[in-house]
XYZ file of C-alpha atoms in Angstrom:
265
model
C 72.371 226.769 124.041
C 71.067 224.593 120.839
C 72.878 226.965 118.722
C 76.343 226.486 120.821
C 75.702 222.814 120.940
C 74.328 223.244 116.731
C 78.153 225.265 116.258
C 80.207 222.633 118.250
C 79.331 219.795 116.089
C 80.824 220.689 112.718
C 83.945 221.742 114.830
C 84.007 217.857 116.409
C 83.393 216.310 113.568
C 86.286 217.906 111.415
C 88.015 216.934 114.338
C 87.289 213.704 113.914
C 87.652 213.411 110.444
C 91.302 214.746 110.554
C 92.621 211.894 112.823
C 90.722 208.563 110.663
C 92.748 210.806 107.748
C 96.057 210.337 109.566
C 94.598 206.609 110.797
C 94.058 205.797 107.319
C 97.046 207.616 105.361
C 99.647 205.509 107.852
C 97.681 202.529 107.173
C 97.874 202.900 102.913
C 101.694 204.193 103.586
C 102.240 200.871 105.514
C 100.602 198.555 103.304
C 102.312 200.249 99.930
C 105.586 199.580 102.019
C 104.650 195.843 102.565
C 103.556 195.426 98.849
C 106.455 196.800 97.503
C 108.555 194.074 100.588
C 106.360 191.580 98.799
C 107.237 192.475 95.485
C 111.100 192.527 95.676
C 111.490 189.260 96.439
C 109.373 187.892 93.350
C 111.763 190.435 91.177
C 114.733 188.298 93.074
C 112.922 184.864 92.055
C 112.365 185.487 88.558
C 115.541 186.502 88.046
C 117.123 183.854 89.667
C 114.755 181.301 87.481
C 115.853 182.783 84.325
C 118.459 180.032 82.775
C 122.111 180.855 82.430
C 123.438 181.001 79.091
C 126.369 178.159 79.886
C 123.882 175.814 81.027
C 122.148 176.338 78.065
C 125.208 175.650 75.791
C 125.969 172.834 77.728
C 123.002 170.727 76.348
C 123.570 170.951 73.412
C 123.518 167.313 71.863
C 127.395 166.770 70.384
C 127.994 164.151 67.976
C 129.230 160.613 69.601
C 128.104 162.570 73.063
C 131.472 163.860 73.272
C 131.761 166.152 76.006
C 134.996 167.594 74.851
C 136.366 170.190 72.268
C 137.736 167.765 68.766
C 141.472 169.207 69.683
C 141.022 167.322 73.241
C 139.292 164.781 71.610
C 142.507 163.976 69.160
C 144.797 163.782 72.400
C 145.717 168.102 72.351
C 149.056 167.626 71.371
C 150.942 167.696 68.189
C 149.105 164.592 66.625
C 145.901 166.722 66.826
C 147.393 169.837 65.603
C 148.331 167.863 62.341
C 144.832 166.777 61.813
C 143.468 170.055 62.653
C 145.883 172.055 60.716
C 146.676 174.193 63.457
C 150.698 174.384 61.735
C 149.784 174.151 57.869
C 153.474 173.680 57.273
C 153.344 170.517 58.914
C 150.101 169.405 57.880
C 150.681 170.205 54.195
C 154.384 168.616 54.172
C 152.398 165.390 56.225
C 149.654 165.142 53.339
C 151.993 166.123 50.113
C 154.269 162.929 51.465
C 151.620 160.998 51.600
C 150.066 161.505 48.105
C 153.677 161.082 46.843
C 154.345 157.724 47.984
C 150.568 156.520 47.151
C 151.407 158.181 43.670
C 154.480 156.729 43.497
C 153.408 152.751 44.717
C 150.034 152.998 42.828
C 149.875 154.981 39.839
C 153.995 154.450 39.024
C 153.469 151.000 40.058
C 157.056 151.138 41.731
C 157.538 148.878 43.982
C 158.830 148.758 47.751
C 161.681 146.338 47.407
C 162.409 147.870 44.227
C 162.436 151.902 46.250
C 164.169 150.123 48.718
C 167.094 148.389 46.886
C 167.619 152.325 44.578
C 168.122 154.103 47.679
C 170.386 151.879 48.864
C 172.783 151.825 45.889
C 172.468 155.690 45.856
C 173.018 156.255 49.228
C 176.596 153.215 49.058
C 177.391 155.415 46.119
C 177.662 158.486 47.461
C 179.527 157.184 50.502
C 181.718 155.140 48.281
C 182.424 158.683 46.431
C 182.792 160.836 49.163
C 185.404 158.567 51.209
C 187.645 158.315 48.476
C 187.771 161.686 47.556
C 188.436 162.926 51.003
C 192.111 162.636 49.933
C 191.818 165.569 47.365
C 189.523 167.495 49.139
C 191.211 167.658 52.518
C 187.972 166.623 54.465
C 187.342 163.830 56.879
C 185.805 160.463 55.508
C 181.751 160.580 56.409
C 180.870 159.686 59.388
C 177.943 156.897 60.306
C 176.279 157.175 63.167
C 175.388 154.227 65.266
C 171.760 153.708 66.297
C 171.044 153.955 69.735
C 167.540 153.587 71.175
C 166.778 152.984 75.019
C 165.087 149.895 76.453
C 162.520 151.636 78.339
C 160.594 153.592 76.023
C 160.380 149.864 74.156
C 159.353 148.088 76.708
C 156.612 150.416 77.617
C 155.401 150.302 73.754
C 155.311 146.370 74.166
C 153.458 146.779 76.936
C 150.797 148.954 75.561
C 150.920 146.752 72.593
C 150.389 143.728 74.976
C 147.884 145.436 76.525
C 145.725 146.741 73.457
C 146.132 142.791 71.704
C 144.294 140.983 74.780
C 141.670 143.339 75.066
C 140.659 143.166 71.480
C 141.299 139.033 72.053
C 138.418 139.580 74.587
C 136.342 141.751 72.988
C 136.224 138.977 70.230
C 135.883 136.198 72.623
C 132.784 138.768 73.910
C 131.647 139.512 70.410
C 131.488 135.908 69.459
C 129.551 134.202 72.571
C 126.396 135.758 71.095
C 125.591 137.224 74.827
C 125.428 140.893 73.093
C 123.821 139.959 69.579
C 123.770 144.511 68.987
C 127.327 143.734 68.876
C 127.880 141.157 67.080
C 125.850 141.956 64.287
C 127.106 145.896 64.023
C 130.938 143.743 63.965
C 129.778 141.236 60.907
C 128.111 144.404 59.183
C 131.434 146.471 59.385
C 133.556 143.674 58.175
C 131.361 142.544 55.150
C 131.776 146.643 54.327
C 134.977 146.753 54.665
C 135.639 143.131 52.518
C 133.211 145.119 49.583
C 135.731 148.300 50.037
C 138.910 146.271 49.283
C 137.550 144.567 46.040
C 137.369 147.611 45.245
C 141.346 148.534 45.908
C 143.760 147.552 47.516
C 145.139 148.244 50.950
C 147.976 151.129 50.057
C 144.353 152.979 48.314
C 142.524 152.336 51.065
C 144.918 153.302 54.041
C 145.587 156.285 51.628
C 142.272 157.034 51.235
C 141.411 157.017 55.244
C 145.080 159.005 55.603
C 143.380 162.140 53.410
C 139.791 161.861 55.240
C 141.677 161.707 58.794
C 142.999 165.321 58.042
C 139.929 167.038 56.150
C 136.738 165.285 58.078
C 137.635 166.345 61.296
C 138.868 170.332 60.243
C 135.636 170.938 58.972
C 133.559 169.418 61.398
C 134.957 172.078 63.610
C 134.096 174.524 61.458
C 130.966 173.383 61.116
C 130.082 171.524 64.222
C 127.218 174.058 65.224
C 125.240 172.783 61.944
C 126.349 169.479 61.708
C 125.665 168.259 65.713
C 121.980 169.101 64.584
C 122.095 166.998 61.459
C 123.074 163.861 63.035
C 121.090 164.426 66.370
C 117.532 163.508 63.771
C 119.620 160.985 62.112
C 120.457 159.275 65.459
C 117.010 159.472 66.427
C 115.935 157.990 62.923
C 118.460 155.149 63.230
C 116.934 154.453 66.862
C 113.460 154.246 65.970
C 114.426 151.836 63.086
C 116.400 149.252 65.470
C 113.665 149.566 67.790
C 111.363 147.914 65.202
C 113.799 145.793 64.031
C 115.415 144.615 67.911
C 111.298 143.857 68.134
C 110.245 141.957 65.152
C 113.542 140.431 64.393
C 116.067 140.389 67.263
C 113.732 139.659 70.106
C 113.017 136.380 69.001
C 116.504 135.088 68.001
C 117.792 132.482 71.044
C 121.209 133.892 72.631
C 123.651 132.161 74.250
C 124.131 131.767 77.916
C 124.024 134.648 80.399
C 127.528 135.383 82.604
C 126.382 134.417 85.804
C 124.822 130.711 84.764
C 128.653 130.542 82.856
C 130.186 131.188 86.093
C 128.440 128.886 87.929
């Protein structure tokens, strides 16, 4: 009996030991299936936290904080293809007239009454000419047209115009309360530059001067806006740590006029 009961054991115990097994192997299968539940969504989250490219380009600092390609910038139409040199044609006919008549007033020294009057007496020449030799040549006298030009496109320019003159009126009338003293002295510092400029030359060299920069600056600043935005990003920076120190030591303790709302009372 002791050896039956002896024999028996081992057989219970494998017994046993055969169901924890199955106990225990559904209980690693189950928690390898929630670990790898638990671990899909973190793949999910750290893609979703990696940044998009586009929002990345969309930081980047642009010069003026335009937010706006420089052909949008120039209006997108044929003005800013012109500047751009989108047609060289055009902008190479625009920029070769230019130089002539600047070479022409300033280096030739001719001068606009002068141009004015020669064309004239050319142009009554050839008419004179042509009209009374229409007779031999069997063709019909030249024709002049009449000049026609509609009264709304004017009166929307006058408008504008209208428009454009009051607002600088007030922007001086701003300017020169003293209320925003930034302003006022960025205004007196462009216009003491710009009197030093024109002893320099005078005002056919300097509008020809900002004709020629109007169509080069802004071509290669789109060619090389990626390295220039950079650039003047520090020098902003620079320029706003220096007014800083200046708006503290200097500007804080001038006396400005009165504020709007004590005016309007």
């Amino acid at each position: 009996m002791a050896e039956h009961v002896e024999n028996s054991d081992p057989k219970g115990e494998s017994l046993m030991e055969k169901i924890s097994d199955k106990f225990h192997g559904g209980d690693s299968s189950s928690s390898s299936e929630s670990d790898t539940e638990t671990k899909k969504p973190v793949v999910k989250s750290e893609v979703e936290a990696e940044p998009e490219p586009e929002t990345l380009k969309n930081k980047v600092w642009r010069l003026f904080g335009r937010e706006k390609p420089v052909h949008k910038v120039f209006g997108g139409g044929k003005p800013a293809d012109v500047f751009l040199w989108r047609n060289k044609k055009i902008s190479g006919t625009v920029l070769g007239g230019a130089t002539a008549i600047w070479v022409l007033f300033e280096l030739l020294e001719y001068h606009l009454l002068t141009l004015i009057c020669h064309i004239l007496i050319i142009t009554l020449a050839v008419l004179f000419l042509w009209s009374n030799a229409t007779t031999f040549i069997n063709k019909k006298p030249p024709h002049i047209p009449e000049v026609y030009l509609p009264e709304g496109p004017i009166l929307q320019v006058a408008s504008a115009l209208r428009i454009e003159i009051n607002r600088t009126l007030d922007l001086l009338r701003e300017i020169a309360s003293g209320r925003e003293l930034k302003k006022f002295l960025a205004v007196i510092a462009g216009l003491w530059i710009l009197s030093i400029v024109g002893s320099w030359c005078n005002f056919l060299t300097l509008f020809y001067i900002s004709f020629v920069l109007l169509h080069t600056i802004p071509v290669l600043y789109e060619k090389y806006e990626d390295k220039v935005d950079p650039l003047a990003e520090k020098a902003m920076h620079e320029i706003k740590k220096q007014y800083a120190v200046f708006d503290a030591k200097v500007l804080s303790k001038i006396p400005r006029g009165p504020l709007k709302d004590k005016k309007k009372d």
